């Protein structure tokens, strides 16, 4: 880990956590605990906030680990809040069994934030008994290893990694599915089936939350495939790995499902999530007759090709990929946007625009939703680029493909857009999401005049280059990069600037950053101080006048979790 490759700082806990008029931390009961009581313990500094979705998801995991380690009394957590008011702090802290910096001491909280360079939350810094930094990657360690990661030393993490590698080398169906207290899987009627009876078969491990309605369609498709394969006498079985957190709802949904399952809430379920490094559902892992992994996830292949993908070998999947390649090469706008009688998109007031009228244009398919803060933050940038491009080339259009939850939200969001849309609830949304493998929003897919896909990362191109990225082809991006290279030839390699007098700023290539002079997004070139992670746009760094610092507010910023932050679904990042 990176922590081992650099000089590791050591901190004095009293100077770190106390202030001139405070030598204690607090519990959610209001009790005060002297900072001195932490001596001899490992301490986790937990940077978190109630408004942060990923924090709300991670905190219960940390509570579980904390409670498991409580009897040892060698580990303590200190909550460093990024909440906006005392009421939010109190409500969030009430769920935590550990200590906290008082909310009123913003100076200490801000100082810790700066000292540990906290650029995103949740963030967990773990110190050893002497105040030495063990890791700044506590969130990753807790997610991956839970209490097994204790005492959180690099040596312990390395030991666990080696154990995992050894387990993967010696993987068998038994090592995957059997635990010290259980050697069976179950049917929906409660019947226990010994794992040994499954050996020698092709096994699909289906990771799912059965109570999650959005997984229902995939489950029904998988049931159909399962019944076909069993009817044909294939040496094949499915074992569900349930990730539900409530036994009663699981049993209700599991009733009638024809395959096997691990018991709900079985610890092996969480172990397998980590073992296979899963990040999204549904996941279908293929295990061969020898107990080895054939493929880490064929859910998408099953969605697209069903029974035809069996037995999911590399040869079969290569055959399918070749067919997909032929399909992509023959792609047209009408082949992706027309389905039965649905041969139109809509404009304002629900006016229908035939897909045939859009043939020959450059199209952006805009996957987005009103409930998504990053979508709302990106929208003004896209609208600006849209108007600039349309002013130069009328053979350009954007089509909104909504993931909104109801018609009212769709109508409200679409009313702010100057382009077209697929109607709310249209079945084409599902097929388009599957075709372009949409994993998150906002996403922009560029389709060229011939109807072939130009790029699925047009959002990044708009973010970095605005309207200049049009028509989003590799040739155009290369032209832009060559232009930036030429511009930089006349710039100095180093500058000093009044906004950062401490160090010289080096002319550096940067994929993306926020300028510390004007707070606007920048990319490609920056005058950068690596030590302080301080960036200035060339226009700011080379200006004779200092720029006033000010926040850049987006159209819907008041709806974001916190001013100056943005959530991308995994982390909330400082803007």
XYZ file of C-alpha atoms in Angstrom:
575
model
C 0.000 0.000 0.000
C 1.115 3.555 -0.557
C 1.387 4.137 3.213
C 4.463 1.873 3.282
C 6.300 3.753 0.548
C 6.587 7.112 2.285
C 7.684 8.421 5.664
C 4.814 7.762 8.054
C 3.845 10.689 10.326
C 3.383 10.300 14.088
C 0.886 12.480 15.951
C 0.453 13.438 19.587
C -3.202 12.675 20.331
C -3.651 15.474 22.837
C -2.326 18.163 20.492
C -4.255 16.545 17.635
C -7.668 16.257 19.278
C -7.663 18.925 22.011
C -7.988 22.705 21.856
C -6.781 25.451 24.187
C -9.974 25.220 26.273
C -10.890 21.529 25.770
C -9.078 18.329 26.775
C -11.975 15.938 26.267
C -14.090 14.216 23.625
C -17.826 13.512 23.897
C -20.191 10.570 23.680
C -23.680 10.826 22.213
C -24.998 10.746 25.789
C -23.206 14.044 26.444
C -20.579 12.419 28.686
C -17.079 13.820 28.430
C -14.094 11.471 27.985
C -10.545 12.703 28.516
C -8.337 12.422 25.428
C -5.659 10.896 27.678
C -7.848 7.767 27.954
C -7.012 6.943 24.328
C -3.361 6.257 25.156
C -2.437 2.663 24.395
C -5.284 2.276 21.888
C -5.495 2.290 18.151
C -7.608 5.272 17.097
C -9.700 5.700 13.974
C -10.469 9.290 12.947
C -13.783 9.009 11.127
C -14.505 11.915 8.775
C -18.187 11.707 7.885
C -21.480 13.626 7.633
C -25.188 12.909 7.843
C -25.919 14.427 4.420
C -23.493 12.058 2.661
C -25.189 8.941 1.238
C -22.015 6.807 1.117
C -21.328 7.779 4.757
C -24.810 6.632 5.792
C -24.086 3.319 4.069
C -20.617 2.876 5.590
C -21.358 3.914 9.188
C -23.332 0.716 10.067
C -20.408 -1.380 8.807
C -18.022 0.563 11.029
C -20.425 0.217 13.994
C -20.466 -3.564 13.477
C -16.667 -3.766 13.442
C -16.377 -1.421 16.431
C -18.774 -3.534 18.504
C -16.932 -6.746 17.581
C -13.650 -5.208 18.775
C -15.164 -3.550 21.858
C -14.391 -6.382 24.269
C -10.700 -6.066 23.458
C -10.792 -2.346 24.402
C -7.803 -1.680 22.152
C -9.613 0.283 19.450
C -11.492 3.580 19.576
C -13.121 5.752 16.916
C -13.377 9.549 16.968
C -16.047 11.120 14.750
C -14.913 14.282 12.915
C -18.107 15.789 11.559
C -18.616 17.630 8.277
C -22.248 18.380 9.107
C -23.675 21.850 8.593
C -25.521 22.341 11.856
C -25.629 21.025 15.404
C -29.022 19.354 14.973
C -27.790 17.235 12.045
C -24.626 16.393 13.990
C -26.588 15.274 17.079
C -29.005 13.124 15.075
C -26.201 11.396 13.138
C -23.939 11.020 16.192
C -26.783 9.384 18.140
C -26.287 6.281 15.947
C -22.586 6.018 16.810
C -21.227 4.127 19.854
C -17.875 5.934 19.816
C -16.452 9.378 20.617
C -16.526 12.673 18.726
C -14.930 16.083 18.491
C -17.632 18.486 19.806
C -19.486 20.060 16.901
C -18.841 23.503 18.413
C -15.082 23.069 17.935
C -15.015 23.786 14.207
C -11.398 24.959 14.410
C -10.153 21.508 15.477
C -12.417 19.736 12.989
C -11.239 21.942 10.123
C -7.623 21.531 11.226
C -7.921 17.723 11.129
C -9.601 17.924 7.739
C -6.679 19.936 6.394
C -3.958 17.931 8.158
C -5.151 14.627 6.724
C -5.998 16.120 3.311
C -9.580 14.858 3.413
C -10.840 15.333 -0.131
C -13.746 12.891 0.090
C -15.908 11.229 2.712
C -16.360 8.739 4.278
C -12.681 8.806 5.232
C -11.038 6.820 8.022
C -7.500 7.443 9.252
C -6.186 4.796 11.667
C -3.392 5.629 14.132
C -1.477 3.092 16.225
C -0.969 3.197 20.014
C 1.786 5.800 19.618
C -0.116 8.075 17.243
C 1.678 6.759 14.151
C -0.411 6.612 10.975
C -1.155 2.991 10.125
C -3.297 3.830 7.123
C -5.425 6.516 5.526
C -7.374 3.791 3.707
C -9.433 2.676 6.685
C -12.698 2.778 4.747
C -11.369 0.333 2.154
C -9.938 -1.955 4.867
C -13.174 -2.022 6.871
C -15.242 -2.673 3.748
C -12.982 -5.499 2.617
C -11.882 -7.162 5.866
C -14.201 -5.888 8.626
C -12.940 -6.914 12.095
C -10.519 -9.428 10.554
C -8.397 -6.440 9.517
C -7.526 -5.638 13.143
C -4.936 -4.473 14.227
C -4.961 -2.725 10.815
C -1.202 -2.857 10.386
C 0.329 -3.187 6.898
C 1.586 -6.611 7.990
C -1.935 -7.774 8.899
C -3.422 -6.517 5.634
C -0.625 -8.206 3.678
C -1.288 -11.435 5.584
C -4.985 -11.304 4.670
C -4.162 -10.628 1.026
C -1.842 -13.627 0.953
C -4.567 -15.788 2.524
C -6.962 -14.663 -0.201
C -4.482 -15.473 -2.943
C -3.898 -18.901 -1.421
C -7.668 -19.493 -1.213
C -8.095 -18.568 -4.878
C -5.301 -20.899 -5.931
C -6.944 -23.766 -4.049
C -10.530 -22.787 -4.795
C -13.185 -25.496 -4.742
C -16.951 -25.526 -4.440
C -16.517 -26.562 -0.828
C -14.156 -23.680 -0.031
C -16.679 -21.265 -1.533
C -19.934 -22.501 -0.041
C -19.171 -24.463 3.133
C -18.614 -22.795 6.502
C -17.492 -24.323 9.852
C -21.147 -24.525 10.966
C -22.803 -25.436 7.628
C -22.067 -27.904 4.810
C -25.324 -27.490 2.903
C -27.391 -25.075 0.808
C -31.191 -24.825 0.999
C -34.268 -25.014 -1.207
C -37.161 -22.592 -0.879
C -39.096 -25.226 1.111
C -36.285 -25.389 3.688
C -34.798 -28.689 2.443
C -31.054 -28.921 3.044
C -28.915 -30.085 0.121
C -25.302 -31.082 0.919
C -22.761 -29.043 -1.062
C -20.940 -32.248 -1.935
C -23.913 -33.222 -4.164
C -23.202 -30.181 -6.369
C -19.592 -31.080 -7.120
C -18.870 -31.852 -10.775
C -21.610 -29.531 -12.038
C -21.526 -26.114 -13.671
C -22.705 -23.792 -10.908
C -23.996 -20.244 -11.260
C -23.591 -18.176 -8.087
C -26.375 -15.616 -8.338
C -25.734 -12.608 -6.081
C -29.026 -10.840 -5.559
C -31.300 -8.928 -3.220
C -34.533 -10.789 -3.796
C -36.571 -8.077 -2.080
C -35.208 -5.510 -4.555
C -37.969 -5.009 -7.096
C -35.624 -3.865 -9.865
C -33.919 -7.285 -9.855
C -37.237 -9.072 -10.413
C -37.096 -8.927 -14.234
C -33.622 -10.497 -14.293
C -34.668 -13.192 -11.815
C -37.647 -14.117 -14.008
C -35.363 -14.364 -17.045
C -32.953 -16.548 -15.101
C -35.820 -18.813 -13.965
C -36.759 -19.337 -17.612
C -33.162 -20.262 -18.552
C -32.839 -22.516 -15.491
C -35.967 -24.474 -16.368
C -34.874 -24.880 -19.997
C -31.426 -26.189 -19.031
C -32.784 -28.537 -16.371
C -35.372 -29.876 -18.816
C -32.585 -30.591 -21.290
C -30.718 -32.557 -18.610
C -27.726 -30.242 -18.383
C -25.336 -30.875 -15.486
C -26.072 -27.469 -14.085
C -27.318 -25.695 -10.931
C -27.863 -22.185 -9.576
C -27.021 -21.217 -6.002
C -28.358 -17.860 -4.878
C -26.128 -15.726 -2.670
C -28.734 -13.545 -0.928
C -27.626 -10.077 0.161
C -30.952 -9.198 1.803
C -30.831 -7.808 5.325
C -34.236 -9.077 6.443
C -35.061 -12.761 6.754
C -38.876 -12.512 6.495
C -38.905 -10.572 3.202
C -36.268 -12.923 1.758
C -38.298 -16.024 2.595
C -41.406 -14.502 1.052
C -39.629 -13.664 -2.236
C -37.597 -16.903 -2.285
C -40.754 -19.011 -2.093
C -41.329 -20.708 -5.442
C -37.853 -19.988 -6.856
C -36.605 -23.318 -8.281
C -32.920 -23.161 -7.447
C -30.831 -23.402 -4.292
C -29.564 -20.701 -1.948
C -27.250 -19.997 0.922
C -29.247 -19.156 4.056
C -30.061 -15.447 4.251
C -27.736 -13.483 6.589
C -25.168 -16.318 6.435
C -21.681 -14.835 6.923
C -20.473 -16.670 3.808
C -22.561 -14.269 1.692
C -20.505 -11.249 2.786
C -17.301 -13.284 2.424
C -18.122 -14.109 -1.198
C -18.948 -10.468 -2.023
C -15.428 -9.556 -0.955
C -13.847 -12.670 -2.466
C -15.221 -11.934 -5.933
C -14.718 -8.144 -5.528
C -18.310 -7.373 -6.412
C -19.550 -3.818 -6.891
C -22.980 -3.933 -8.552
C -25.987 -6.202 -8.949
C -27.016 -8.496 -10.483
C -23.881 -10.632 -10.504
C -23.728 -14.201 -11.827
C -20.390 -15.954 -11.267
C -19.792 -19.160 -13.248
C -18.030 -22.002 -11.417
C -16.838 -24.958 -13.505
C -17.152 -28.682 -12.687
C -13.677 -28.535 -11.086
C -14.726 -25.781 -8.662
C -12.700 -23.083 -10.433
C -14.109 -19.785 -11.649
C -14.938 -19.791 -15.365
C -16.252 -16.218 -15.517
C -16.664 -13.475 -12.845
C -20.010 -12.190 -14.137
C -22.249 -13.321 -16.986
C -25.340 -11.352 -15.907
C -25.064 -9.022 -18.886
C -24.569 -11.920 -21.301
C -27.632 -13.638 -19.840
C -29.632 -10.402 -20.197
C -28.678 -10.105 -23.861
C -28.461 -13.715 -25.032
C -30.203 -15.936 -22.491
C -29.898 -19.699 -23.026
C -27.608 -19.234 -26.038
C -24.715 -18.220 -23.757
C -24.584 -21.579 -21.952
C -22.150 -23.076 -20.839
C -20.510 -19.637 -20.483
C -17.038 -20.828 -21.484
C -14.507 -18.440 -22.982
C -15.077 -20.060 -26.375
C -18.847 -19.550 -26.207
C -18.472 -15.938 -25.037
C -15.950 -15.217 -27.800
C -18.465 -16.564 -30.312
C -21.132 -14.250 -28.875
C -18.766 -11.271 -28.940
C -18.100 -11.850 -32.627
C -21.859 -11.738 -33.292
C -22.074 -8.536 -31.236
C -19.288 -6.980 -33.277
C -21.183 -7.665 -36.491
C -24.287 -6.138 -34.922
C -22.394 -2.991 -33.879
C -20.956 -2.545 -37.353
C -24.445 -2.623 -38.857
C -25.933 -0.294 -36.219
C -28.168 2.568 -37.409
C -30.080 5.224 -35.503
C -33.345 3.496 -36.380
C -32.056 0.085 -35.240
C -31.399 1.443 -31.738
C -34.283 3.930 -31.369
C -37.173 2.247 -33.177
C -39.034 -0.588 -31.475
C -42.357 -1.725 -32.925
C -44.741 1.216 -33.009
C -42.346 3.326 -30.934
C -40.677 5.123 -33.830
C -40.613 8.630 -32.354
C -39.187 10.816 -29.592
C -40.922 13.821 -28.052
C -40.270 17.532 -27.895
C -41.974 20.260 -25.901
C -45.677 19.817 -25.171
C -45.277 16.144 -26.127
C -44.883 16.879 -29.853
C -43.796 13.680 -31.633
C -40.635 13.753 -33.744
C -40.079 10.711 -35.962
C -36.729 8.983 -35.563
C -36.455 9.031 -39.370
C -36.239 12.849 -39.180
C -33.077 12.551 -37.036
C -31.206 10.188 -39.363
C -27.962 11.759 -40.588
C -27.501 13.925 -37.487
C -24.969 13.755 -34.689
C -26.943 12.597 -31.650
C -26.170 12.648 -27.936
C -28.177 10.162 -25.868
C -28.400 11.759 -22.424
C -29.016 9.229 -19.610
C -29.986 11.252 -16.572
C -32.539 11.817 -13.780
C -33.900 14.653 -11.670
C -33.128 12.878 -8.363
C -29.406 12.578 -9.196
C -27.286 15.512 -7.849
C -24.412 14.982 -10.343
C -27.007 15.045 -13.164
C -28.390 18.373 -11.977
C -24.874 19.750 -11.583
C -23.871 18.669 -15.118
C -27.042 19.852 -16.866
C -26.149 23.602 -17.134
C -22.822 22.677 -18.751
C -24.581 20.453 -21.282
C -27.219 23.107 -22.069
C -24.469 25.668 -22.687
C -22.626 23.295 -25.033
C -25.898 22.354 -26.770
C -26.713 25.949 -27.713
C -23.144 26.607 -28.903
C -23.111 23.501 -31.089
C -26.622 24.079 -32.503
C -25.618 27.638 -33.462
C -22.854 26.189 -35.642
C -24.489 22.961 -36.871
C -28.219 22.281 -36.938
C -27.521 18.620 -37.709
C -27.092 17.969 -34.006
C -29.535 16.868 -31.327
C -29.712 15.581 -27.762
C -32.245 12.964 -26.601
C -32.996 12.700 -22.869
C -33.385 9.115 -21.590
C -34.838 9.347 -18.124
C -34.245 7.270 -15.011
C -36.768 9.350 -13.084
C -39.127 7.623 -10.688
C -42.397 9.229 -11.730
C -43.977 11.270 -14.513
C -44.028 14.484 -12.462
C -40.252 14.370 -11.853
C -39.666 13.584 -15.518
C -41.843 16.495 -16.658
C -40.191 18.912 -14.249
C -36.666 17.941 -15.282
C -37.417 17.754 -19.010
C -39.015 21.216 -18.889
C -35.560 22.673 -18.142
C -34.036 21.061 -21.257
C -34.036 22.527 -24.799
C -33.872 19.157 -26.608
C -35.870 15.959 -27.210
C -36.657 12.929 -25.034
C -37.892 9.372 -25.041
C -41.275 9.377 -23.238
C -41.249 8.537 -19.541
C -41.598 4.804 -18.907
C -40.806 3.896 -22.523
C -39.438 0.341 -22.798
C -36.665 1.576 -25.096
C -34.911 3.008 -22.038
C -34.146 -0.531 -20.815
C -32.855 -1.745 -24.193
C -30.708 1.375 -24.682
C -29.237 1.099 -21.172
C -28.369 -2.522 -21.874
C -26.977 -1.791 -25.346
C -24.635 0.944 -24.096
C -23.906 -0.791 -20.780
C -25.006 2.187 -18.691
C -23.624 1.721 -15.178
C -24.241 5.206 -13.812
C -25.679 8.620 -14.594
C -25.239 11.150 -16.011
C -23.909 9.403 -19.108
C -23.684 10.800 -22.631
C -23.429 8.466 -25.608
C -22.492 10.069 -28.945
C -23.979 8.506 -32.091
C -22.648 9.694 -35.460
C -24.508 10.527 -38.711
C -24.328 6.890 -39.841
C -25.944 5.694 -36.628
C -22.787 4.042 -35.308
C -21.555 4.738 -31.776
C -18.837 7.391 -31.663
C -18.124 7.294 -27.910
C -19.823 6.381 -24.650
C -17.778 8.920 -22.629
C -19.071 12.125 -24.214
C -19.884 13.429 -20.741
C -16.161 13.632 -19.971
C -15.529 15.357 -23.302
C -18.210 17.984 -22.609
C -16.869 18.458 -19.081
C -13.283 18.904 -20.274
C -13.769 20.692 -23.592
C -17.367 21.963 -23.747
C -18.729 22.581 -27.250
C -15.191 22.376 -28.670
C -15.384 18.564 -28.328
C -18.046 18.330 -31.070
C -18.461 15.983 -32.953
C -16.767 13.902 -30.216
C -14.657 11.801 -32.591
C -11.141 10.574 -31.831
C -9.868 12.861 -34.600
C -11.461 15.912 -32.983
C -10.065 15.122 -29.526
C -6.608 14.647 -31.043
C -6.906 18.097 -32.673
C -7.783 19.652 -29.315
C -4.857 17.979 -27.589
C -2.461 19.158 -30.290
C -3.857 22.678 -29.875
C -3.174 22.589 -26.116
C 0.352 21.315 -26.723
C 1.043 24.182 -29.114
C -0.360 26.783 -26.703
C 1.934 25.580 -23.929
C 5.067 26.078 -26.030
C 4.936 29.818 -25.318
C 4.250 29.544 -21.593
C 6.926 29.575 -18.864
C 7.707 26.235 -17.256
C 7.539 27.720 -13.742
C 5.784 30.733 -12.225
C 5.374 32.364 -8.854
C 1.962 33.689 -7.947
C 0.569 35.834 -5.145
C -2.119 33.251 -4.420
C 0.533 30.654 -3.578
C 3.708 32.391 -2.461
C 5.026 29.366 -0.589
C 6.249 27.452 -3.674
C 6.823 27.860 -7.382
C 4.129 26.405 -9.625
C 5.184 23.960 -12.337
C 3.486 23.773 -15.734
C 1.950 20.283 -15.603
C -0.405 18.081 -17.586
C -3.496 17.405 -15.477
C -6.436 15.186 -16.454
C -8.874 17.325 -14.480
C -8.781 19.726 -11.524
C -10.489 22.695 -9.910
C -8.553 25.956 -10.132
C -7.686 27.387 -6.715
C -7.795 30.844 -8.251
C -11.257 30.999 -9.839
C -12.749 27.713 -8.543
C -13.662 26.655 -12.095
C -12.948 23.241 -13.580
C -9.782 22.863 -15.632
C -8.030 20.165 -17.609
C -4.959 19.363 -19.662
C -2.609 22.134 -18.432
C -2.227 23.541 -14.942
C 0.367 25.511 -13.035
C 0.563 23.058 -10.159
C 2.239 22.737 -6.778
C 2.443 19.000 -6.217
C 3.374 19.350 -2.551
C 0.279 21.422 -1.713
C -1.955 20.088 -4.511
C -2.559 23.673 -5.591
C -3.725 24.312 -9.174
C -4.105 27.445 -11.256
C -5.520 27.665 -14.753
C -2.889 29.080 -17.122
C -5.181 32.105 -17.603
C -5.163 32.665 -13.826
C -1.488 31.897 -13.279
C -0.317 34.171 -16.103
C -2.658 37.047 -15.267
C -1.125 40.178 -13.781
C -4.036 40.525 -11.407
C -4.969 38.096 -8.657
C -8.374 36.538 -8.973
C -10.873 36.786 -6.142
C -11.853 33.404 -4.848
C -15.540 32.609 -4.987
C -17.810 29.636 -5.138
C -19.265 28.643 -8.483
C -22.878 27.719 -7.978
C -24.803 25.458 -10.305
C -28.438 25.853 -11.163
C -29.630 23.331 -8.585
C -26.830 23.568 -6.055
C -29.180 24.273 -3.196
C -30.499 20.730 -3.687
C -27.041 19.164 -3.343
C -26.212 17.542 -0.009
C -23.840 20.329 0.993
C -22.495 23.454 -0.628
C -19.086 22.791 -2.109
C -19.585 19.000 -2.277
C -20.921 16.624 -4.904
C -21.899 12.957 -4.581
C -21.115 10.486 -7.338
C -22.757 7.460 -5.721
C -19.588 5.966 -4.218
C -18.105 9.027 -2.538
C -19.014 12.629 -1.856
C -16.225 14.808 -3.203
C -15.223 18.356 -2.495
C -16.025 20.503 -5.500
